[in-house]
CSV table of C-alpha atoms in Angstrom, one decimal:
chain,number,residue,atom,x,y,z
A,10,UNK,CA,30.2,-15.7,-31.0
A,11,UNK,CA,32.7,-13.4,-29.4
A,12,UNK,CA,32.5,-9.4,-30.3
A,13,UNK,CA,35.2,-6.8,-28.8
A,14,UNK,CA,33.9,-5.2,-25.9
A,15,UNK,CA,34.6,-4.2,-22.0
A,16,UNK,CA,37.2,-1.2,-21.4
A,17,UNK,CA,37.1,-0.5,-17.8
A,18,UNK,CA,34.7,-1.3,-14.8
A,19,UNK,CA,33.1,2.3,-14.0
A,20,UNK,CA,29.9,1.9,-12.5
A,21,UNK,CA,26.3,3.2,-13.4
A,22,UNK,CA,25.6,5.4,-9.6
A,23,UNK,CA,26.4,9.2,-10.3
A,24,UNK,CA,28.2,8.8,-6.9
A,25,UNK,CA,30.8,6.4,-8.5
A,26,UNK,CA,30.8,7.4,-12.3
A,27,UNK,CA,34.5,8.1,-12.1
A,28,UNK,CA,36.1,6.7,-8.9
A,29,UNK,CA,38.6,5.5,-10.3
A,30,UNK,CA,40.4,8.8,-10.7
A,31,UNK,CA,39.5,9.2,-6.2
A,32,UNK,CA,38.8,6.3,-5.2
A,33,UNK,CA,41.9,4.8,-3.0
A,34,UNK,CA,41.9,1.5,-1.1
A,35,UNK,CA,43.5,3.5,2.1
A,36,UNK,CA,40.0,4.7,2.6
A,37,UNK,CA,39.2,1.0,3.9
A,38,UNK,CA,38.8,1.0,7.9
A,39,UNK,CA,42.3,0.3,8.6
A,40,UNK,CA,43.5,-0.2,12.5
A,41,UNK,CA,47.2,1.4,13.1
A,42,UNK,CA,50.2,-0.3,13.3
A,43,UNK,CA,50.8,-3.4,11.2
A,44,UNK,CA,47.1,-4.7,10.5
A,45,UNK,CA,46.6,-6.3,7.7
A,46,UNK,CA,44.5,-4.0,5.4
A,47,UNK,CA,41.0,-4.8,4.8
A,48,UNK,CA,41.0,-5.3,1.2
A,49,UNK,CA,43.9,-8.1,1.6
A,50,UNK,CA,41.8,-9.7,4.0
A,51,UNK,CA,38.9,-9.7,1.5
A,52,UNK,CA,41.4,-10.5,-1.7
A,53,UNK,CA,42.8,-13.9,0.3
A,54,UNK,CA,39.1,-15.0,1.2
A,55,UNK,CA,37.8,-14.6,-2.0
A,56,UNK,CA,39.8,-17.5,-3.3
A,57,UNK,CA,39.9,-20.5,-0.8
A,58,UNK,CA,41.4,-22.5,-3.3
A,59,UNK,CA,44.6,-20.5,-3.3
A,60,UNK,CA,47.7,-20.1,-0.5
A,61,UNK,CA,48.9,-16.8,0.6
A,62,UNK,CA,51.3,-15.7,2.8
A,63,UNK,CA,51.0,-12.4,3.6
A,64,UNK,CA,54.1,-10.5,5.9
A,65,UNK,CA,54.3,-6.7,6.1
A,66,UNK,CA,58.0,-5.9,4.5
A,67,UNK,CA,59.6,-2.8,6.1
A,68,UNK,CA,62.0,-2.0,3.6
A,69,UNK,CA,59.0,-1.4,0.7
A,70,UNK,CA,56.7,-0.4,3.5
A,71,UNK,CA,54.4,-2.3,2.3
A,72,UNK,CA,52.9,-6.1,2.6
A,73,UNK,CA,54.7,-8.5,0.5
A,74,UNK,CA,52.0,-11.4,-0.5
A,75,UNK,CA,53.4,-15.0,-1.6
A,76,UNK,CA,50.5,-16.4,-3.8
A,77,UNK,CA,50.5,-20.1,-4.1
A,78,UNK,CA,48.6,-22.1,-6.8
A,79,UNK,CA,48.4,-26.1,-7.4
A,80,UNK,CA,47.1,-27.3,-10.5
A,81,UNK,CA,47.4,-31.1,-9.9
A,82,UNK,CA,50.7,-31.9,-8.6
A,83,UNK,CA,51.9,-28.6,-9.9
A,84,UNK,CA,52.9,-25.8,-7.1
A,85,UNK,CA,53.7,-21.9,-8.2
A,86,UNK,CA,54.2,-19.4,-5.8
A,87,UNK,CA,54.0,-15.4,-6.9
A,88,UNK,CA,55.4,-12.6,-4.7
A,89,UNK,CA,53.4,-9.3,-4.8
A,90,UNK,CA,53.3,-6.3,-2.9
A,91,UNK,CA,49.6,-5.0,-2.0
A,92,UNK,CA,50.0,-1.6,-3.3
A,93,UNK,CA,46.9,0.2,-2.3
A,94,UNK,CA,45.0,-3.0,-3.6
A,95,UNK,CA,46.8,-3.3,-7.2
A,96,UNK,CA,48.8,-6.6,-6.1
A,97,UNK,CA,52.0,-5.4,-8.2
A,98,UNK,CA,55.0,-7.1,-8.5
A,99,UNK,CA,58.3,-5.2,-6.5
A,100,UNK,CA,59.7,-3.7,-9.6
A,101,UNK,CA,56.4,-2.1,-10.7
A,102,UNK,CA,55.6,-0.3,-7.6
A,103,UNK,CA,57.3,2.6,-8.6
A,104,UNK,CA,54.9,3.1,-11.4
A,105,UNK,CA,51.7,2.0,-9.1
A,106,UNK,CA,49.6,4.9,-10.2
A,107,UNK,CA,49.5,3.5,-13.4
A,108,UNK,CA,46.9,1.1,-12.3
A,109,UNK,CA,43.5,0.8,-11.0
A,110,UNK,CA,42.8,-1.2,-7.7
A,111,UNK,CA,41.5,-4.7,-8.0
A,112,UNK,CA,38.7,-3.4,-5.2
A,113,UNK,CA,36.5,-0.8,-6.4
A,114,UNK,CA,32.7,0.0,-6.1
A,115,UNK,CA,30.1,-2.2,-7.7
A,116,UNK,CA,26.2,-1.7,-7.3
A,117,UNK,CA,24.0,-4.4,-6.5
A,118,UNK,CA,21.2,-2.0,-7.3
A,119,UNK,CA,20.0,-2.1,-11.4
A,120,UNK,CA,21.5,1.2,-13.0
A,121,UNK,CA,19.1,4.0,-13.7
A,122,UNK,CA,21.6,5.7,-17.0
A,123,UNK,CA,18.0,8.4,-16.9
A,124,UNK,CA,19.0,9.6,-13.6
A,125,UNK,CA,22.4,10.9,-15.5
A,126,UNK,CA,22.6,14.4,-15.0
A,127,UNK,CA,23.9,16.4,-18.6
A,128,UNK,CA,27.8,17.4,-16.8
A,129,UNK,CA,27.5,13.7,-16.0
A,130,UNK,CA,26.7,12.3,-19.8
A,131,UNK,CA,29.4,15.3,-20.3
A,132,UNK,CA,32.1,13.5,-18.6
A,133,UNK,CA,31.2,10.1,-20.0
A,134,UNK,CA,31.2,11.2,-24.0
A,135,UNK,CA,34.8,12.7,-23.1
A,136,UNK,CA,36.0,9.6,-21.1
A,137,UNK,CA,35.0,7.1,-23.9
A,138,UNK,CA,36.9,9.1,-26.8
A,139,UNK,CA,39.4,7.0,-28.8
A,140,UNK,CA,42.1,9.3,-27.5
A,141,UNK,CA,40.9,8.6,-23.6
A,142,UNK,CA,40.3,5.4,-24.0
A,143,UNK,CA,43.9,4.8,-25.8
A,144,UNK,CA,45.4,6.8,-23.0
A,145,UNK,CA,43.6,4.7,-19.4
A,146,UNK,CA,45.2,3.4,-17.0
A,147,UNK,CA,44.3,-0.4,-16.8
A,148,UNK,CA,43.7,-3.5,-14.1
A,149,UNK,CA,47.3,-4.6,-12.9
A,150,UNK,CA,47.1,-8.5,-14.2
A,151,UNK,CA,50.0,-9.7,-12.3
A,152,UNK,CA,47.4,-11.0,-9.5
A,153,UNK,CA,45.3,-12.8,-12.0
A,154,UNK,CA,48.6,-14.4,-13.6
A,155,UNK,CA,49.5,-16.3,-10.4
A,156,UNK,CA,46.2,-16.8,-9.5
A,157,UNK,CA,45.3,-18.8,-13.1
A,158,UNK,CA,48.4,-19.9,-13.6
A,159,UNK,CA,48.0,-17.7,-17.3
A,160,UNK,CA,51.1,-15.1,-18.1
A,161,UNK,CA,50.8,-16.6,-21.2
A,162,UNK,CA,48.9,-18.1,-23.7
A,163,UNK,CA,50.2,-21.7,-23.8
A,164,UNK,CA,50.1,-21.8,-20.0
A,165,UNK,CA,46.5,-20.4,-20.3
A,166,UNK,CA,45.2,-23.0,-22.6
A,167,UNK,CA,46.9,-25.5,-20.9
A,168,UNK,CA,44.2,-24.6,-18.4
A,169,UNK,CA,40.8,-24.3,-20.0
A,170,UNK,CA,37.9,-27.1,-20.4
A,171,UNK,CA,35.3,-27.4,-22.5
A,172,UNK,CA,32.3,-27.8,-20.5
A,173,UNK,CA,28.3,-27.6,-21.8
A,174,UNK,CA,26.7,-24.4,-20.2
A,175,UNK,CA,22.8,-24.7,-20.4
A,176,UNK,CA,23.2,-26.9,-22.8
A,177,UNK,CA,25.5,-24.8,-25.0
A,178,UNK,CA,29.6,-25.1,-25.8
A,179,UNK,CA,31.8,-23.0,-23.8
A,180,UNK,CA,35.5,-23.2,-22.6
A,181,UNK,CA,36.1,-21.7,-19.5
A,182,UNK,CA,39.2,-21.8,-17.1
A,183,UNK,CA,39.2,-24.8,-14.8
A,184,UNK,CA,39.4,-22.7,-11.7
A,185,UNK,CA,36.1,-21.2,-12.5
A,186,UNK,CA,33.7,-24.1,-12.9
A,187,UNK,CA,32.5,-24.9,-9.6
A,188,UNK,CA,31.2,-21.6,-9.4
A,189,UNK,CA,29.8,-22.1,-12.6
A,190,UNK,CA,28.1,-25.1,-11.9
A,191,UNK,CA,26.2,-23.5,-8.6
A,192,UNK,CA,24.9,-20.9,-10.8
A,193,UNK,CA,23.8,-22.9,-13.5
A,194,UNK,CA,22.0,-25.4,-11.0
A,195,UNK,CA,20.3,-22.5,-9.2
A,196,UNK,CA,19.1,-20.8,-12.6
A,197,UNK,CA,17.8,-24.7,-13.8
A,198,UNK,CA,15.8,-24.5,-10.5
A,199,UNK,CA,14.3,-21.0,-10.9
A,200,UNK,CA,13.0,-21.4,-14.5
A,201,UNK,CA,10.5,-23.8,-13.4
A,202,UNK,CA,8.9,-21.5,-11.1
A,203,UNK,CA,10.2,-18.0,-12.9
A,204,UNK,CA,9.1,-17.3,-16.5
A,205,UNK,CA,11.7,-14.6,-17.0
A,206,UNK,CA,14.2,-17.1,-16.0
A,207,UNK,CA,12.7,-19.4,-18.6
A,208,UNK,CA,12.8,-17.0,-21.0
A,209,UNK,CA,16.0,-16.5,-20.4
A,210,UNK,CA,17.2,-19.8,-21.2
A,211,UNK,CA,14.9,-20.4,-24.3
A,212,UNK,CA,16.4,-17.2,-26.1
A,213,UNK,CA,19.8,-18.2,-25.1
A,214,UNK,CA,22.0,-19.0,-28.6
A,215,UNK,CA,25.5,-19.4,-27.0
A,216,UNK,CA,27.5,-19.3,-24.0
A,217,UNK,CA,31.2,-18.0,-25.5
A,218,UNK,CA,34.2,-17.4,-22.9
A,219,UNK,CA,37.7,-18.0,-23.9
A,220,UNK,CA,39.0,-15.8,-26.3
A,221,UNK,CA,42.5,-14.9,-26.7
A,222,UNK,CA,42.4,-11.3,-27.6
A,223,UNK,CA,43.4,-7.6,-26.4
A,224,UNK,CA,40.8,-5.1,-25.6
A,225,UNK,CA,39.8,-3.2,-28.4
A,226,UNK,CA,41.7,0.2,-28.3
A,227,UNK,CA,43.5,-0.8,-25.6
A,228,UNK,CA,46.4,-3.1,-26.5
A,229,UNK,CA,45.8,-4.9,-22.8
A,230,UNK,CA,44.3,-8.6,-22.6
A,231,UNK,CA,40.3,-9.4,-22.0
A,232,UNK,CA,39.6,-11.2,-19.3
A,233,UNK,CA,38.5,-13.8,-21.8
A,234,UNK,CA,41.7,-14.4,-22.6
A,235,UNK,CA,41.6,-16.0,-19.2
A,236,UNK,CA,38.4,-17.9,-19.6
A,237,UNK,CA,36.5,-16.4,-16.8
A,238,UNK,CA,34.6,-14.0,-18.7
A,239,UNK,CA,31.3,-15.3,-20.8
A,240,UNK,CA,29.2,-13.8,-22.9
A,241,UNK,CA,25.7,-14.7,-23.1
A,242,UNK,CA,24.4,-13.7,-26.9
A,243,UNK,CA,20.2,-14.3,-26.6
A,244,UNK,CA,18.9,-15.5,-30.2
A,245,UNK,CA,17.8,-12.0,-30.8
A,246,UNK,CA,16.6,-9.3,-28.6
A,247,UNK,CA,13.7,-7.9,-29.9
A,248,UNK,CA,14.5,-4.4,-30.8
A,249,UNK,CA,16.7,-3.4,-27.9
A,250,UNK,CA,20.1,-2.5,-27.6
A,251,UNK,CA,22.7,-4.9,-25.7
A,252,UNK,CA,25.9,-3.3,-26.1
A,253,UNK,CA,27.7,0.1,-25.6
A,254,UNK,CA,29.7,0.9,-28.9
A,255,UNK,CA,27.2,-0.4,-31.0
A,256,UNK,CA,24.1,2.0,-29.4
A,257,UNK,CA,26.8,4.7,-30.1
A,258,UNK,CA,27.1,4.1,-33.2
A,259,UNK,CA,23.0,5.0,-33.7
A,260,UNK,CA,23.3,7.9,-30.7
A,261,UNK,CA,26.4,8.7,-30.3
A,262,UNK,CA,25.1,11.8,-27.7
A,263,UNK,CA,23.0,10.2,-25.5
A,264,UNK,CA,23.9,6.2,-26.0
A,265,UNK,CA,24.7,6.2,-22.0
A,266,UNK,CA,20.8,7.7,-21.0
A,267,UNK,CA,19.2,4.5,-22.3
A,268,UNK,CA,16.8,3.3,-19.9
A,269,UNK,CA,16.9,0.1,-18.7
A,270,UNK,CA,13.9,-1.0,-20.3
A,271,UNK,CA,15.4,-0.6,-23.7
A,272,UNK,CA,18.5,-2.5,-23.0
A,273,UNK,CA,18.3,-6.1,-23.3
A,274,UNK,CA,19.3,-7.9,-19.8
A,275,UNK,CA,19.6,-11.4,-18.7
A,276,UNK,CA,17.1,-10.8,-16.2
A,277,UNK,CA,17.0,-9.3,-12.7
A,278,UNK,CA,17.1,-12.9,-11.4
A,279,UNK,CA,19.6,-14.5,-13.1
A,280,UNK,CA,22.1,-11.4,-12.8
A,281,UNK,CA,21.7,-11.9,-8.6
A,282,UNK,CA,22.5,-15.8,-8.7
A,283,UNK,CA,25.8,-14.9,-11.1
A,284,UNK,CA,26.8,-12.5,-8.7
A,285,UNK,CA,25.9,-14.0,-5.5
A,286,UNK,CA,28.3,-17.3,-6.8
A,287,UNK,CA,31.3,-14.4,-7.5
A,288,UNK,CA,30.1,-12.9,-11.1
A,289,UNK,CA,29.8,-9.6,-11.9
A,290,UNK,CA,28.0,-8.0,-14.6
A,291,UNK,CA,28.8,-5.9,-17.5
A,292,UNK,CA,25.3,-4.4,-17.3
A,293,UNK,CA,26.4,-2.5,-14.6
A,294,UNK,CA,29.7,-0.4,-15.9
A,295,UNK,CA,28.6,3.1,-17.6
A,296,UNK,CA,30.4,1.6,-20.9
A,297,UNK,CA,27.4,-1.2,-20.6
A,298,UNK,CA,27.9,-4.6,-22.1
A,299,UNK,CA,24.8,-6.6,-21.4
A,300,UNK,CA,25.9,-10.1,-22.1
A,301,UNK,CA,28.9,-10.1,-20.5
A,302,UNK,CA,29.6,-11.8,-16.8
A,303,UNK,CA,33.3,-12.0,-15.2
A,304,UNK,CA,34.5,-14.1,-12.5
A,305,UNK,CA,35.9,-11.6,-9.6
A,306,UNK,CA,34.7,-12.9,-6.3
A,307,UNK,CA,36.6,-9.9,-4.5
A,308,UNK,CA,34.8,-7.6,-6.0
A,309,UNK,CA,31.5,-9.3,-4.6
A,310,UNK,CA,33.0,-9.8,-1.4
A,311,UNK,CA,33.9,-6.2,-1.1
A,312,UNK,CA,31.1,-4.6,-2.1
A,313,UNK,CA,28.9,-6.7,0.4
A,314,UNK,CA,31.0,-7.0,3.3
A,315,UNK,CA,33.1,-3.8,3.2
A,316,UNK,CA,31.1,-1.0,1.8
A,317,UNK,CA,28.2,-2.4,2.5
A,318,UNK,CA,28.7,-1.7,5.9
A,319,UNK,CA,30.2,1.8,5.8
């Protein structure tokens, strides 16, 4: 079952709430001359199973990245410039601050929405109006093009498997399962000792990913477009509330102060083993969507090895 959801990844700490309007990858320790910036580093090592070539360009003033993908015997290479961390082609760097960075915060800690000060909720209610949300700036998807081999839909599909994902259908992009296949294994191996775990996977009723679609009052495509987003949709969840819009819909003032403890989760448990094998989880943007996990192994890497230490 697929439902329309995700808008953009703001995070639930008051200290990030809206970074993406401050937030700049320049603030990265960077050493002076022609270093390669930190968040490239952390972009190329977050997928081994891709080629760059990264070479600074004087004449942009920026570094030009060459992004090679093979599916089977097929080779496509992708120029980009870094941009600040957006990854834009050359002819869209004039219009750069149109897009967010591909590196931004994201909590490892669960998000406590009862800790939201009112100017905070404020902010939020005007931020998720249908005339802001029409209006936002969105992720660049020129990086995850090359990378999937998917500026398109035939090309896309031409990539996708259907695969069984605890036991239930799902078609996912091919680049995607290994890291699937860790997690799984791991969360099989924690339910015999964890009975949230176990209750986890009892509840669970599907395991939908691809989708071809735009974001709902955005006109931009889903990342399950791409196959690397899935939703897990529990068999019910006992009176609480799993997704942003539709907790609006009943409290349209204070949807974003839920507690935790009234939201329906996947579990503490199973959440850190996504993420520790390169998910992250829509539990954790202000505009919550509980049963939704991406694929964005940069955005683990960064968080852990880059802020984490500053």
């Amino acid at each position: 079952m697929q439902h329309f959801k995700k808008v953009f990844p703001l995070l639930f700490s008051t200290a990030s709430i809206f970074f993406l309007t401050s937030f700049k990858i320049s603030q990265l320790p960077f050493i002076p001359g022609r270093e390669k910036p930190e968040g490239l580093k952390i972009i190329e090592k977050s997928y081994p199973m891709t080629s760059f070539k990264s070479e600074y360009d004087e004449d942009a003033g920026d570094w030009k990245v060459t992004v090679t993908q093979t599916y089977g015997k097929t080779a496509k290479s992708t120029v980009l410039y870094y941009a600040d961390g957006r990854m834009l082609p050359k002819e869209e760097l004039a219009n750069a601050s149109k897009y967010w960075t591909l590196l931004y915060p994201y909590s490892f800690k669960m998000p406590e929405p009862e800790k939201l000060t009112e100017e905070e909720a404020e902010k939020i209610r005007e931020q998720t109006s249908a005339e802001k949300r029409a209006n936002l700036s969105g992720t660049p998807l020129f990086f995850f093009n090359a990378i999937y081999d998917a500026d398109g839909r035939a090309k896309t599909e031409s990539h996708l498997k259907k695969i069984k994902l605890f036991g239930k259908d799902s078609t996912v992009h091919e680049y995607i399962i290994p890291a699937l296949r860790r997690a799984e294994a791991r969360v099989l191996a924690e339910s015999k000792t964890d009975q949230e775990v176990k209750f986890f996977l009892d509840q669970l009723l599907s395991a939908g990913a691809y989708n071809w679609r735009e974001i709902r009052d955005r006109g931009s495509r889903s990342f399950h477009s791409y196959g690397i987003a899935i939703d897990f949709l529990p068999k019910k969840w006992g009176q609480k509330n799993i997704y942003w819009s539709w907790r609006r819909d009943i409290d349209p003032k204070n949807w974003m102060k839920l507690p935790m403890d009234r939201r329906w989760t996947p579990g503490e448990r199973v959440i850190k083993i996504f993420e520790e094998e390169g998910f992250i989880w829509g539990g954790k943007w202000v505009i919550w969507d509980n049963m939704h996990f991406e694929y964005h192994p940069e955005l683990i890497k960064f968080n852990s090895e880059v802020r984490g230490k500053n």
